[in-house]
Amino acid sequence: QVQLVESGGGVVQTGDSLRLSCAASGRTFNIYTLGWFRQAPGKEREFVGSILWNGRHSRIAESVEGRFTISKDNAKNTVYLQMNSLKPEDTAVYYCAAKAGPATDFGAWGQGTQVAVSS
């Protein structure tokens, strides 16, 4: 079993930056990919980006490309979501999730961290 804990959310102004962290523990050797998702009030959950657990490849959704980046600290089993030039539409609860293989679903989820961007 994998446990995921997000942190780093907060209230910021338009144009500010935040770095979210997702710390993984437990059976991390089962992780193939770690992803970031977000869900704004009244909206469906949205994929933000993902990174292979070996840290060699990442991808970012077009909606945040150029502003958000994903990285991983292998020694700390922690994945980061660096968010720059934040906009009010980035306001959401951000979740990290893990999947065990390329064709599996994201089966382990964190509790989420709130990001609020004021105009």
mmCIF file of C-alpha atoms in Angstrom:
data_model
loop_
_atom_site.group_PDB
_atom_site.id
_atom_site.type_symbol
_atom_site.label_atom_id
_atom_site.label_comp_id
_atom_site.label_asym_id
_atom_site.label_seq_id
_atom_site.Cartn_x
_atom_site.Cartn_y
_atom_site.Cartn_z
ATOM 1 C CA GLN A 1 0.000 0.000 0.000
ATOM 2 C CA VAL A 2 1.187 3.501 -0.869
ATOM 3 C CA GLN A 3 0.466 6.560 1.235
ATOM 4 C CA LEU A 4 0.560 10.027 -0.321
ATOM 5 C CA VAL A 5 0.579 13.319 1.536
ATOM 6 C CA GLU A 6 0.306 16.662 -0.246
ATOM 7 C CA SER A 7 1.443 19.954 1.211
ATOM 8 C CA GLY A 8 2.284 23.482 0.148
ATOM 9 C CA GLY A 9 -1.109 24.879 -0.723
ATOM 10 C CA GLY A 10 -2.260 28.305 0.363
ATOM 11 C CA VAL A 11 -3.783 31.609 -0.594
ATOM 12 C CA VAL A 12 -1.795 33.692 -3.070
ATOM 13 C CA GLN A 13 -2.330 36.544 -5.478
ATOM 14 C CA THR A 14 -2.425 36.474 -9.260
ATOM 15 C CA GLY A 15 1.066 36.114 -10.644
ATOM 16 C CA ASP A 16 2.511 34.480 -7.531
ATOM 17 C CA SER A 17 4.169 31.082 -7.348
ATOM 18 C CA LEU A 18 3.629 28.037 -5.174
ATOM 19 C CA ARG A 19 5.350 24.712 -4.913
ATOM 20 C CA LEU A 20 3.261 21.742 -3.915
ATOM 21 C CA SER A 21 4.845 18.609 -2.518
ATOM 22 C CA CYS A 22 3.642 15.033 -2.587
ATOM 23 C CA ALA A 23 5.480 12.751 -0.184
ATOM 24 C CA ALA A 24 5.112 9.037 -0.831
ATOM 25 C CA SER A 25 5.618 6.298 1.727
ATOM 26 C CA GLY A 26 4.879 2.631 2.122
ATOM 27 C CA ARG A 27 5.307 0.327 -0.876
ATOM 28 C CA THR A 28 6.777 3.001 -3.119
ATOM 29 C CA PHE A 29 8.509 0.349 -5.210
ATOM 30 C CA ASN A 30 5.039 -0.349 -6.631
ATOM 31 C CA ILE A 31 4.716 3.155 -8.053
ATOM 32 C CA TYR A 32 5.067 3.488 -11.818
ATOM 33 C CA THR A 33 3.740 7.012 -12.299
ATOM 34 C CA LEU A 34 2.755 9.789 -9.943
ATOM 35 C CA GLY A 35 0.246 12.310 -11.157
ATOM 36 C CA TRP A 36 -1.168 15.639 -10.091
ATOM 37 C CA PHE A 37 -4.851 16.441 -10.471
ATOM 38 C CA ARG A 38 -7.016 19.341 -9.421
ATOM 39 C CA GLN A 39 -10.674 19.906 -8.801
ATOM 40 C CA ALA A 40 -12.308 23.302 -8.655
ATOM 41 C CA PRO A 41 -15.711 23.800 -7.013
ATOM 42 C CA GLY A 42 -18.480 22.571 -9.274
ATOM 43 C CA LYS A 43 -16.070 21.207 -11.855
ATOM 44 C CA GLU A 44 -14.765 17.780 -12.758
ATOM 45 C CA ARG A 45 -11.365 16.626 -11.673
ATOM 46 C CA GLU A 46 -8.684 17.708 -14.141
ATOM 47 C CA PHE A 47 -5.350 16.107 -14.956
ATOM 48 C CA VAL A 48 -2.472 18.533 -14.360
ATOM 49 C CA GLY A 49 0.616 16.463 -15.004
ATOM 50 C CA SER A 50 2.540 13.329 -14.197
ATOM 51 C CA ILE A 51 6.035 11.972 -13.819
ATOM 52 C CA LEU A 52 7.472 8.490 -14.042
ATOM 53 C CA TRP A 53 8.580 7.300 -10.650
ATOM 54 C CA ASN A 54 12.134 6.945 -11.957
ATOM 55 C CA GLY A 55 11.990 10.687 -12.666
ATOM 56 C CA ARG A 56 13.022 10.305 -16.290
ATOM 57 C CA HIS A 57 9.921 11.613 -18.029
ATOM 58 C CA SER A 58 7.162 14.013 -17.151
ATOM 59 C CA ARG A 59 4.195 15.497 -18.917
ATOM 60 C CA ILE A 60 2.087 18.576 -18.276
ATOM 61 C CA ALA A 61 -1.452 19.356 -19.350
ATOM 62 C CA GLU A 62 -1.795 21.943 -22.096
ATOM 63 C CA SER A 63 -3.906 24.125 -19.815
ATOM 64 C CA VAL A 64 -0.912 24.784 -17.537
ATOM 65 C CA GLU A 65 1.994 24.162 -19.880
ATOM 66 C CA GLY A 66 4.629 26.869 -19.637
ATOM 67 C CA ARG A 67 3.604 27.755 -16.072
ATOM 68 C CA PHE A 68 3.699 24.461 -14.168
ATOM 69 C CA THR A 69 6.508 21.935 -13.960
ATOM 70 C CA ILE A 70 6.880 18.591 -12.208
ATOM 71 C CA SER A 71 10.045 17.259 -10.634
ATOM 72 C CA LYS A 72 11.042 14.497 -8.248
ATOM 73 C CA ASP A 73 13.507 14.133 -5.421
ATOM 74 C CA ASN A 74 14.409 10.468 -5.519
ATOM 75 C CA ALA A 75 16.115 10.528 -2.138
ATOM 76 C CA LYS A 76 13.000 11.902 -0.450
ATOM 77 C CA ASN A 77 10.388 9.977 -2.469
ATOM 78 C CA THR A 78 8.759 13.335 -3.037
ATOM 79 C CA VAL A 79 7.284 14.826 -6.192
ATOM 80 C CA TYR A 80 6.896 18.551 -6.610
ATOM 81 C CA LEU A 81 4.507 20.650 -8.649
ATOM 82 C CA GLN A 82 6.002 24.071 -9.247
ATOM 83 C CA MET A 83 3.284 26.531 -10.171
ATOM 84 C CA ASN A 84 4.269 29.918 -11.536
ATOM 85 C CA SER A 85 2.250 32.872 -12.823
ATOM 86 C CA LEU A 86 -0.802 31.647 -10.970
ATOM 87 C CA LYS A 87 -4.228 32.724 -12.146
ATOM 88 C CA PRO A 88 -7.603 32.768 -10.385
ATOM 89 C CA GLU A 89 -8.667 29.841 -12.569
ATOM 90 C CA ASP A 90 -5.941 27.748 -10.931
ATOM 91 C CA THR A 91 -7.940 27.834 -7.712
ATOM 92 C CA ALA A 92 -8.726 24.234 -6.785
ATOM 93 C CA VAL A 93 -7.924 21.384 -4.476
ATOM 94 C CA TYR A 94 -4.798 19.705 -5.788
ATOM 95 C CA TYR A 95 -4.327 15.978 -5.381
ATOM 96 C CA CYS A 96 -1.476 13.638 -6.106
ATOM 97 C CA ALA A 97 -2.119 10.062 -7.080
ATOM 98 C CA ALA A 98 -0.081 6.992 -7.896
ATOM 99 C CA LYS A 99 -0.510 4.199 -10.395
ATOM 100 C CA ALA A 100 1.260 0.870 -10.433
ATOM 101 C CA GLY A 101 1.614 0.412 -14.181
ATOM 102 C CA PRO A 102 1.173 2.182 -17.520
ATOM 103 C CA ALA A 103 -2.230 0.646 -18.140
ATOM 104 C CA THR A 104 -3.616 0.829 -14.615
ATOM 105 C CA ASP A 105 -5.742 3.466 -12.963
ATOM 106 C CA PHE A 106 -4.482 5.888 -10.363
ATOM 107 C CA GLY A 107 -5.342 3.802 -7.311
ATOM 108 C CA ALA A 108 -3.712 5.656 -4.415
ATOM 109 C CA TRP A 109 -4.689 9.237 -3.664
ATOM 110 C CA GLY A 110 -3.627 11.876 -1.196
ATOM 111 C CA GLN A 111 -6.017 13.974 0.835
ATOM 112 C CA GLY A 112 -5.490 17.088 -1.270
ATOM 113 C CA THR A 113 -4.175 20.569 -0.623
ATOM 114 C CA GLN A 114 -6.144 23.747 -1.288
ATOM 115 C CA VAL A 115 -4.795 26.436 -3.593
ATOM 116 C CA ALA A 116 -6.645 29.737 -3.812
ATOM 117 C CA VAL A 117 -5.545 32.491 -6.171
ATOM 118 C CA SER A 118 -7.059 35.917 -5.659
ATOM 119 C CA SER A 119 -7.349 38.487 -8.418
#
